[in-house]
Amino acid sequence: MKTLFRRPELTSALGAIVIFTLFLIVAPAFRSMDAFATVLYASSTIGIIALAVGLLMIGDEFDLSTGVAVTTSALAATMLNYNYWLNSWAGVLLSLLIALTIGAFNGYMVMRTGIPSFLITLATFLMLQGINLAVTKMVTGQVATPTISDMEGYTSAKAVFASSLNIFGVHVQVTVLWWILFVALGSWLLFKTRFGNWVFAVGGDAEAARAVGVPVRRVKITLFMFVAFAAWFVGMHNLFAFDSIQAGQGVGNEFLYIIAAVIGGCALTGGRGTAVGTAIGALIFGMTNQGIVYAGWNPDWFKFFLGVMLLLAVISNNSFSRLMGARS
């Protein structure tokens, strides 16, 4: 029982139950399985990146470039496919290399310069935003990319990244299944591997971790590359779900990923958090986002509720840290 109450995601789990119950009461449309499948879909596209962002936060770093990095990955894949008439999978793999290079660049610059990751990734955010718009206009003459649905390999890539499955008569987006798989892998990585121990160690005290032989630089660069991979994956989903990408989209989403991780119990000061917690945070986002619509409320209230949940999460995390510090 004591172990349960020490779980950082406990408060967010209780909050998720309250929100779920609230919308069950006030929004009859929320009670259907189709509605919940929609909630899970909205949660999954946030949750996949929130998971990687949460792991990075446990390692005591931030990445503000994730929102536009999703768009960069999708733009790279679609423009490579269209302009060089490549198989869709070639564009997918080349864009993965580009995304991982961006992640490695962020991690390397943070470790090499000692400048806070907040500032390094803010610079990357601005650079990517400019590249997305300028290169897309230069290549296509507009801010939206042309369709690639007639390219070879498009159908199979769409099946992997943007298909839906019929489960007991309910259409569930494949991103939901990928999200569940990634959260399971993230939990295993954090709590069952040496690398997971290293993540908690560098997040708690990087200098102490380095003193006992933890490869701090390698761990943090790898975490930035995890975030880049997650951004690439969601970028591929967007590309194959909608077949065209707007160069300016994604701005502001980086805060949603961080908010989901914080609501899920990831500490802003590093060293604490879980993969399951990030999933709960994303689920709260999905339930609130869709629940407001199903309840017929003004959607402008969504940001207000998101802000309230973030504030409560930060206060709860701070109280939790004080309680654990007092007990230790």
mmCIF file of C-alpha atoms in Angstrom:
data_model
loop_
_atom_site.group_PDB
_atom_site.id
_atom_site.type_symbol
_atom_site.label_atom_id
_atom_site.label_comp_id
_atom_site.label_asym_id
_atom_site.label_seq_id
_atom_site.Cartn_x
_atom_site.Cartn_y
_atom_site.Cartn_z
ATOM 1 C CA MET A 1 0.000 0.000 0.000
ATOM 2 C CA LYS A 2 2.841 2.411 0.844
ATOM 3 C CA THR A 3 4.416 1.685 -2.531
ATOM 4 C CA LEU A 4 1.130 2.522 -4.261
ATOM 5 C CA PHE A 5 0.897 5.912 -2.594
ATOM 6 C CA ARG A 6 4.448 6.698 -3.641
ATOM 7 C CA ARG A 7 3.583 6.284 -7.305
ATOM 8 C CA PRO A 8 3.928 9.727 -8.994
ATOM 9 C CA GLU A 9 1.006 9.022 -11.345
ATOM 10 C CA LEU A 10 -1.488 8.305 -8.535
ATOM 11 C CA THR A 11 -2.926 11.837 -8.457
ATOM 12 C CA SER A 12 -3.336 11.934 -12.240
ATOM 13 C CA ALA A 13 -5.088 8.544 -12.166
ATOM 14 C CA LEU A 14 -7.566 9.862 -9.616
ATOM 15 C CA GLY A 15 -8.043 12.975 -11.743
ATOM 16 C CA ALA A 16 -8.697 10.825 -14.820
ATOM 17 C CA ILE A 17 -11.403 8.913 -12.928
ATOM 18 C CA VAL A 18 -13.058 12.175 -11.856
ATOM 19 C CA ILE A 19 -13.013 13.594 -15.396
ATOM 20 C CA PHE A 20 -14.288 10.346 -16.890
ATOM 21 C CA THR A 21 -17.145 10.246 -14.374
ATOM 22 C CA LEU A 22 -17.974 13.908 -14.983
ATOM 23 C CA PHE A 23 -18.396 13.486 -18.726
ATOM 24 C CA LEU A 24 -20.296 10.236 -18.300
ATOM 25 C CA ILE A 25 -22.840 12.257 -16.316
ATOM 26 C CA VAL A 26 -23.029 15.472 -18.356
ATOM 27 C CA ALA A 27 -22.478 14.122 -21.886
ATOM 28 C CA PRO A 28 -24.710 11.203 -22.935
ATOM 29 C CA ALA A 29 -22.832 10.920 -26.251
ATOM 30 C CA PHE A 30 -19.632 10.271 -24.269
ATOM 31 C CA ARG A 31 -21.027 6.932 -23.080
ATOM 32 C CA SER A 32 -20.806 5.122 -26.414
ATOM 33 C CA MET A 33 -17.880 2.892 -27.398
ATOM 34 C CA ASP A 34 -17.413 4.874 -30.611
ATOM 35 C CA ALA A 35 -17.006 8.050 -28.578
ATOM 36 C CA PHE A 36 -14.435 6.429 -26.338
ATOM 37 C CA ALA A 37 -12.552 5.184 -29.414
ATOM 38 C CA THR A 38 -12.405 8.824 -30.549
ATOM 39 C CA VAL A 39 -11.100 9.832 -27.115
ATOM 40 C CA LEU A 40 -8.395 7.177 -27.338
ATOM 41 C CA TYR A 41 -7.395 8.358 -30.792
ATOM 42 C CA ALA A 42 -7.056 11.974 -29.635
ATOM 43 C CA SER A 43 -5.081 10.756 -26.629
ATOM 44 C CA SER A 44 -2.774 8.515 -28.676
ATOM 45 C CA THR A 45 -1.492 11.216 -31.022
ATOM 46 C CA ILE A 46 -0.587 13.318 -27.979
ATOM 47 C CA GLY A 47 0.466 10.361 -25.851
ATOM 48 C CA ILE A 48 3.072 8.898 -28.204
ATOM 49 C CA ILE A 49 5.128 12.075 -28.088
ATOM 50 C CA ALA A 50 4.242 12.821 -24.446
ATOM 51 C CA LEU A 51 5.792 9.459 -23.556
ATOM 52 C CA ALA A 52 9.139 10.384 -25.119
ATOM 53 C CA VAL A 53 8.942 13.915 -23.719
ATOM 54 C CA GLY A 54 8.240 12.412 -20.285
ATOM 55 C CA LEU A 55 11.318 10.194 -20.491
ATOM 56 C CA LEU A 56 13.358 13.262 -21.444
ATOM 57 C CA MET A 57 11.910 15.203 -18.501
ATOM 58 C CA ILE A 58 12.812 12.373 -16.138
ATOM 59 C CA GLY A 59 16.329 12.886 -17.476
ATOM 60 C CA ASP A 60 15.976 16.585 -16.527
ATOM 61 C CA GLU A 61 15.737 18.078 -20.018
ATOM 62 C CA PHE A 62 13.055 19.705 -22.193
ATOM 63 C CA ASP A 63 12.374 19.787 -25.918
ATOM 64 C CA LEU A 64 10.362 22.690 -27.309
ATOM 65 C CA SER A 65 10.879 21.703 -30.947
ATOM 66 C CA THR A 66 8.559 18.665 -30.938
ATOM 67 C CA GLY A 67 5.494 20.366 -32.404
ATOM 68 C CA VAL A 68 7.230 21.619 -35.534
ATOM 69 C CA ALA A 69 9.478 18.526 -35.683
ATOM 70 C CA VAL A 70 6.334 16.465 -36.363
ATOM 71 C CA THR A 71 5.627 18.687 -39.365
ATOM 72 C CA THR A 72 9.270 18.657 -40.492
ATOM 73 C CA SER A 73 9.265 14.848 -40.600
ATOM 74 C CA ALA A 74 6.043 14.712 -42.590
ATOM 75 C CA LEU A 75 7.167 17.436 -45.002
ATOM 76 C CA ALA A 76 10.506 15.722 -45.587
ATOM 77 C CA ALA A 77 8.837 12.402 -46.406
ATOM 78 C CA THR A 78 6.201 13.812 -48.726
ATOM 79 C CA MET A 79 8.509 16.162 -50.653
ATOM 80 C CA LEU A 80 11.180 13.497 -51.116
ATOM 81 C CA ASN A 81 8.512 11.109 -52.379
ATOM 82 C CA TYR A 82 6.876 13.598 -54.709
ATOM 83 C CA ASN A 83 9.937 15.288 -56.187
ATOM 84 C CA TYR A 84 12.061 12.181 -56.652
ATOM 85 C CA TRP A 85 9.162 9.812 -57.328
ATOM 86 C CA LEU A 86 10.304 7.459 -54.563
ATOM 87 C CA ASN A 87 8.544 4.535 -53.024
ATOM 88 C CA SER A 88 6.630 5.859 -50.008
ATOM 89 C CA TRP A 89 8.734 3.722 -47.692
ATOM 90 C CA ALA A 90 11.909 5.359 -48.982
ATOM 91 C CA GLY A 91 10.528 8.746 -47.959
ATOM 92 C CA VAL A 92 9.505 7.325 -44.599
ATOM 93 C CA LEU A 93 12.989 5.978 -43.854
ATOM 94 C CA LEU A 94 14.813 9.050 -45.121
ATOM 95 C CA SER A 95 12.622 11.292 -42.988
ATOM 96 C CA LEU A 96 13.421 9.074 -39.993
ATOM 97 C CA LEU A 97 17.115 9.725 -40.554
ATOM 98 C CA ILE A 98 16.419 13.456 -40.720
ATOM 99 C CA ALA A 99 14.360 13.343 -37.511
ATOM 100 C CA LEU A 100 17.010 11.376 -35.605
ATOM 101 C CA THR A 101 19.658 13.812 -36.811
ATOM 102 C CA ILE A 102 17.620 16.697 -35.392
ATOM 103 C CA GLY A 103 17.270 14.864 -32.070
ATOM 104 C CA ALA A 104 20.988 14.084 -31.948
ATOM 105 C CA PHE A 105 21.767 17.726 -32.776
ATOM 106 C CA ASN A 106 19.596 18.953 -29.900
ATOM 107 C CA GLY A 107 21.197 16.537 -27.453
ATOM 108 C CA TYR A 108 24.729 17.240 -28.637
ATOM 109 C CA MET A 109 24.295 21.018 -28.431
ATOM 110 C CA VAL A 110 22.843 20.804 -24.924
ATOM 111 C CA MET A 111 25.688 18.616 -23.688
ATOM 112 C CA ARG A 112 28.432 20.400 -25.627
ATOM 113 C CA THR A 113 27.498 23.969 -24.708
ATOM 114 C CA GLY A 114 25.930 23.527 -21.279
ATOM 115 C CA ILE A 115 23.154 25.896 -22.356
ATOM 116 C CA PRO A 116 19.754 24.883 -20.914
ATOM 117 C CA SER A 117 17.792 22.609 -23.238
ATOM 118 C CA PHE A 118 14.886 25.059 -23.033
ATOM 119 C CA LEU A 119 16.916 27.588 -25.020
ATOM 120 C CA ILE A 120 18.638 25.163 -27.387
ATOM 121 C CA THR A 121 15.377 23.538 -28.439
ATOM 122 C CA LEU A 122 13.634 26.908 -28.645
ATOM 123 C CA ALA A 123 16.268 27.862 -31.222
ATOM 124 C CA THR A 124 15.656 24.555 -33.030
ATOM 125 C CA PHE A 125 11.919 25.252 -32.943
ATOM 126 C CA LEU A 126 12.430 28.594 -34.695
ATOM 127 C CA MET A 127 14.843 27.142 -37.248
ATOM 128 C CA LEU A 128 12.532 24.247 -38.111
ATOM 129 C CA GLN A 129 9.518 26.533 -38.341
ATOM 130 C CA GLY A 130 11.388 28.711 -40.813
ATOM 131 C CA ILE A 131 12.638 25.721 -42.805
ATOM 132 C CA ASN A 132 9.175 24.183 -42.955
ATOM 133 C CA LEU A 133 7.647 27.296 -44.474
ATOM 134 C CA ALA A 134 10.536 28.477 -46.654
ATOM 135 C CA VAL A 135 11.467 25.135 -48.190
ATOM 136 C CA THR A 136 7.848 24.110 -48.788
ATOM 137 C CA LYS A 137 7.132 27.394 -50.599
ATOM 138 C CA MET A 138 10.367 27.117 -52.574
ATOM 139 C CA VAL A 139 9.717 23.526 -53.689
ATOM 140 C CA THR A 140 5.942 23.501 -54.155
ATOM 141 C CA GLY A 141 5.114 27.177 -54.583
ATOM 142 C CA GLN A 142 2.558 26.979 -51.779
ATOM 143 C CA VAL A 143 2.333 26.161 -48.064
ATOM 144 C CA ALA A 144 0.665 22.766 -48.533
ATOM 145 C CA THR A 145 2.305 19.695 -50.038
ATOM 146 C CA PRO A 146 0.866 17.853 -53.063
ATOM 147 C CA THR A 147 -0.818 14.471 -52.675
ATOM 148 C CA ILE A 148 1.304 11.309 -52.778
ATOM 149 C CA SER A 149 -1.503 8.744 -52.574
ATOM 150 C CA ASP A 150 -0.612 7.448 -56.054
ATOM 151 C CA MET A 151 2.964 6.621 -55.030
ATOM 152 C CA GLU A 152 4.101 3.025 -54.759
ATOM 153 C CA GLY A 153 4.085 1.795 -51.173
ATOM 154 C CA TYR A 154 1.535 4.367 -50.018
ATOM 155 C CA THR A 155 -1.133 1.780 -49.191
ATOM 156 C CA SER A 156 1.129 -0.382 -47.033
ATOM 157 C CA ALA A 157 2.584 2.657 -45.249
ATOM 158 C CA LYS A 158 -0.915 3.927 -44.552
ATOM 159 C CA ALA A 159 -1.809 0.531 -43.066
ATOM 160 C CA VAL A 160 1.095 0.835 -40.617
ATOM 161 C CA PHE A 161 0.708 4.466 -39.612
ATOM 162 C CA ALA A 162 -2.876 5.535 -40.255
ATOM 163 C CA SER A 163 -5.254 2.598 -40.613
ATOM 164 C CA SER A 164 -8.124 1.570 -38.340
ATOM 165 C CA LEU A 165 -9.127 -1.811 -36.993
ATOM 166 C CA ASN A 166 -12.575 -3.146 -36.254
ATOM 167 C CA ILE A 167 -12.505 -4.408 -32.658
ATOM 168 C CA PHE A 168 -15.829 -5.807 -31.454
ATOM 169 C CA GLY A 169 -17.649 -3.584 -33.926
ATOM 170 C CA VAL A 170 -15.759 -0.412 -32.958
ATOM 171 C CA HIS A 171 -13.298 1.269 -35.324
ATOM 172 C CA VAL A 172 -10.065 1.867 -33.419
ATOM 173 C CA GLN A 173 -7.209 3.817 -34.968
ATOM 174 C CA VAL A 174 -3.934 1.914 -35.199
ATOM 175 C CA THR A 175 -2.168 4.757 -33.360
ATOM 176 C CA VAL A 176 -3.994 3.645 -30.204
ATOM 177 C CA LEU A 177 -2.385 0.203 -30.444
ATOM 178 C CA TRP A 178 1.023 1.708 -31.182
ATOM 179 C CA TRP A 179 0.613 4.027 -28.191
ATOM 180 C CA ILE A 180 -0.142 1.117 -25.857
ATOM 181 C CA LEU A 181 2.877 -0.779 -27.215
ATOM 182 C CA PHE A 182 5.196 2.215 -26.801
ATOM 183 C CA VAL A 183 4.005 2.809 -23.208
ATOM 184 C CA ALA A 184 4.663 -0.857 -22.383
ATOM 185 C CA LEU A 185 8.144 -0.617 -23.916
ATOM 186 C CA GLY A 186 8.768 2.657 -22.070
ATOM 187 C CA SER A 187 7.791 1.103 -18.744
ATOM 188 C CA TRP A 188 10.056 -1.867 -19.384
ATOM 189 C CA LEU A 189 12.913 0.430 -20.372
ATOM 190 C CA LEU A 190 12.586 2.602 -17.258
ATOM 191 C CA PHE A 191 12.151 -0.084 -14.630
ATOM 192 C CA LYS A 192 13.723 -3.237 -16.053
ATOM 193 C CA THR A 193 16.892 -2.084 -17.763
ATOM 194 C CA ARG A 194 20.181 -0.486 -16.822
ATOM 195 C CA PHE A 195 19.455 2.372 -19.196
ATOM 196 C CA GLY A 196 16.305 3.157 -17.201
ATOM 197 C CA ASN A 197 18.367 3.345 -14.021
ATOM 198 C CA TRP A 198 20.713 5.717 -15.812
ATOM 199 C CA VAL A 199 17.799 7.958 -16.856
ATOM 200 C CA PHE A 200 16.628 8.349 -13.253
ATOM 201 C CA ALA A 201 20.221 8.856 -12.103
ATOM 202 C CA VAL A 202 21.071 11.646 -14.562
ATOM 203 C CA GLY A 203 17.724 13.294 -13.873
ATOM 204 C CA GLY A 204 18.241 13.213 -10.132
ATOM 205 C CA ASP A 205 21.862 14.391 -10.069
ATOM 206 C CA ALA A 206 23.901 14.345 -13.255
ATOM 207 C CA GLU A 207 27.232 15.004 -11.536
ATOM 208 C CA ALA A 208 26.721 12.228 -9.000
ATOM 209 C CA ALA A 209 25.675 9.903 -11.819
ATOM 210 C CA ARG A 210 28.776 10.794 -13.807
ATOM 211 C CA ALA A 211 30.925 10.152 -10.744
ATOM 212 C CA VAL A 212 29.715 6.540 -10.526
ATOM 213 C CA GLY A 213 30.292 5.845 -14.203
ATOM 214 C CA VAL A 214 26.941 6.677 -15.813
ATOM 215 C CA PRO A 215 27.473 7.900 -19.429
ATOM 216 C CA VAL A 216 25.477 11.095 -18.920
ATOM 217 C CA ARG A 217 26.110 12.565 -22.378
ATOM 218 C CA ARG A 218 25.103 9.373 -24.187
ATOM 219 C CA VAL A 219 21.969 8.947 -22.080
ATOM 220 C CA LYS A 220 20.731 12.473 -22.697
ATOM 221 C CA ILE A 221 21.471 12.460 -26.415
ATOM 222 C CA THR A 222 19.629 9.134 -26.689
ATOM 223 C CA LEU A 223 16.620 10.619 -24.882
ATOM 224 C CA PHE A 224 16.516 13.531 -27.343
ATOM 225 C CA MET A 225 16.609 10.996 -30.170
ATOM 226 C CA PHE A 226 13.681 9.125 -28.569
ATOM 227 C CA VAL A 227 11.707 12.367 -28.730
ATOM 228 C CA ALA A 228 12.708 12.825 -32.369
ATOM 229 C CA PHE A 229 11.572 9.285 -33.167
ATOM 230 C CA ALA A 230 8.180 9.911 -31.547
ATOM 231 C CA ALA A 231 7.776 13.176 -33.483
ATOM 232 C CA TRP A 232 8.645 11.335 -36.698
ATOM 233 C CA PHE A 233 6.115 8.595 -35.966
ATOM 234 C CA VAL A 234 3.263 11.042 -35.409
ATOM 235 C CA GLY A 235 4.416 12.971 -38.482
ATOM 236 C CA MET A 236 4.072 9.792 -40.548
ATOM 237 C CA HIS A 237 0.598 9.265 -39.120
ATOM 238 C CA ASN A 238 -0.418 12.788 -40.119
ATOM 239 C CA LEU A 239 1.016 12.350 -43.597
ATOM 240 C CA PHE A 240 -0.695 9.048 -44.383
ATOM 241 C CA ALA A 241 -3.929 9.965 -42.628
ATOM 242 C CA PHE A 242 -4.436 13.256 -44.483
ATOM 243 C CA ASP A 243 -2.143 12.846 -47.553
ATOM 244 C CA SER A 244 -1.172 16.536 -47.465
ATOM 245 C CA ILE A 245 0.707 18.576 -44.885
ATOM 246 C CA GLN A 246 0.387 22.279 -44.089
ATOM 247 C CA ALA A 247 3.858 23.721 -43.539
ATOM 248 C CA GLY A 248 2.741 25.928 -40.653
ATOM 249 C CA GLN A 249 0.987 23.309 -38.550
ATOM 250 C CA GLY A 250 2.271 21.894 -35.269
ATOM 251 C CA VAL A 251 3.180 25.199 -33.623
ATOM 252 C CA GLY A 252 2.063 25.154 -29.978
ATOM 253 C CA ASN A 253 1.664 21.386 -29.724
ATOM 254 C CA GLU A 254 5.006 21.120 -27.910
ATOM 255 C CA PHE A 255 3.303 22.547 -24.837
ATOM 256 C CA LEU A 256 0.556 19.928 -24.993
ATOM 257 C CA TYR A 257 3.141 17.140 -24.847
ATOM 258 C CA ILE A 258 4.882 18.711 -21.867
ATOM 259 C CA ILE A 259 1.560 19.368 -20.136
ATOM 260 C CA ALA A 260 0.480 15.746 -20.608
ATOM 261 C CA ALA A 261 3.762 14.542 -19.111
ATOM 262 C CA VAL A 262 3.511 16.923 -16.140
ATOM 263 C CA ILE A 263 -0.130 16.024 -15.487
ATOM 264 C CA GLY A 264 0.992 12.393 -15.575
ATOM 265 C CA GLY A 265 3.443 12.942 -12.741
ATOM 266 C CA CYS A 266 6.761 13.764 -14.447
ATOM 267 C CA ALA A 267 8.708 16.204 -12.293
ATOM 268 C CA LEU A 268 9.816 19.486 -13.834
ATOM 269 C CA THR A 269 13.107 19.100 -11.957
ATOM 270 C CA GLY A 270 13.858 15.628 -13.318
ATOM 271 C CA GLY A 271 14.405 12.265 -11.654
ATOM 272 C CA ARG A 272 10.752 11.271 -11.267
ATOM 273 C CA GLY A 273 7.971 10.036 -13.536
ATOM 274 C CA THR A 274 6.609 6.965 -15.290
ATOM 275 C CA ALA A 275 5.590 5.928 -18.797
ATOM 276 C CA VAL A 276 2.128 4.998 -17.536
ATOM 277 C CA GLY A 277 1.812 8.448 -15.996
ATOM 278 C CA THR A 278 2.384 10.121 -19.361
ATOM 279 C CA ALA A 279 -0.344 7.883 -20.820
ATOM 280 C CA ILE A 280 -2.761 8.950 -18.091
ATOM 281 C CA GLY A 281 -1.894 12.595 -18.741
ATOM 282 C CA ALA A 282 -2.585 12.146 -22.454
ATOM 283 C CA LEU A 283 -5.837 10.323 -21.669
ATOM 284 C CA ILE A 284 -6.946 13.244 -19.499
ATOM 285 C CA PHE A 285 -6.202 15.529 -22.436
ATOM 286 C CA GLY A 286 -8.234 13.348 -24.811
ATOM 287 C CA MET A 287 -11.196 13.009 -22.456
ATOM 288 C CA THR A 288 -11.316 16.742 -21.775
ATOM 289 C CA ASN A 289 -10.874 17.702 -25.419
ATOM 290 C CA GLN A 290 -13.605 15.389 -26.705
ATOM 291 C CA GLY A 291 -15.801 15.488 -23.596
ATOM 292 C CA ILE A 292 -16.325 19.235 -23.908
ATOM 293 C CA VAL A 293 -17.529 18.702 -27.481
ATOM 294 C CA TYR A 294 -19.849 15.826 -26.535
ATOM 295 C CA ALA A 295 -21.253 17.866 -23.642
ATOM 296 C CA GLY A 296 -22.068 20.719 -26.008
ATOM 297 C CA TRP A 297 -19.937 23.203 -24.089
ATOM 298 C CA ASN A 298 -18.085 26.094 -25.685
ATOM 299 C CA PRO A 299 -14.746 24.591 -26.851
ATOM 300 C CA ASP A 300 -13.005 27.807 -25.822
ATOM 301 C CA TRP A 301 -13.166 26.440 -22.263
ATOM 302 C CA PHE A 302 -10.767 23.633 -23.160
ATOM 303 C CA LYS A 303 -7.620 25.711 -22.625
ATOM 304 C CA PHE A 304 -9.000 26.915 -19.294
ATOM 305 C CA PHE A 305 -9.537 23.356 -18.075
ATOM 306 C CA LEU A 306 -6.104 22.363 -19.379
ATOM 307 C CA GLY A 307 -4.547 25.211 -17.412
ATOM 308 C CA VAL A 308 -6.404 24.209 -14.243
ATOM 309 C CA MET A 309 -5.249 20.600 -14.612
ATOM 310 C CA LEU A 310 -1.658 21.710 -15.173
ATOM 311 C CA LEU A 311 -1.730 23.946 -12.105
ATOM 312 C CA LEU A 312 -3.168 21.164 -9.944
ATOM 313 C CA ALA A 313 -0.598 18.722 -11.307
ATOM 314 C CA VAL A 314 2.320 21.036 -10.516
ATOM 315 C CA ILE A 315 1.006 21.676 -6.996
ATOM 316 C CA SER A 316 0.446 17.951 -6.490
ATOM 317 C CA ASN A 317 3.923 17.073 -7.790
ATOM 318 C CA ASN A 318 5.492 19.695 -5.536
ATOM 319 C CA SER A 319 3.605 18.398 -2.496
ATOM 320 C CA PHE A 320 4.572 14.836 -3.391
ATOM 321 C CA SER A 321 8.259 15.775 -3.603
ATOM 322 C CA ARG A 322 8.125 17.495 -0.210
ATOM 323 C CA LEU A 323 6.382 14.494 1.339
ATOM 324 C CA MET A 324 8.950 12.057 -0.040
ATOM 325 C CA GLY A 325 11.769 14.335 1.057
ATOM 326 C CA ALA A 326 10.363 14.536 4.583
ATOM 327 C CA ARG A 327 10.003 10.736 4.809
ATOM 328 C CA SER A 328 13.510 10.127 3.562
#
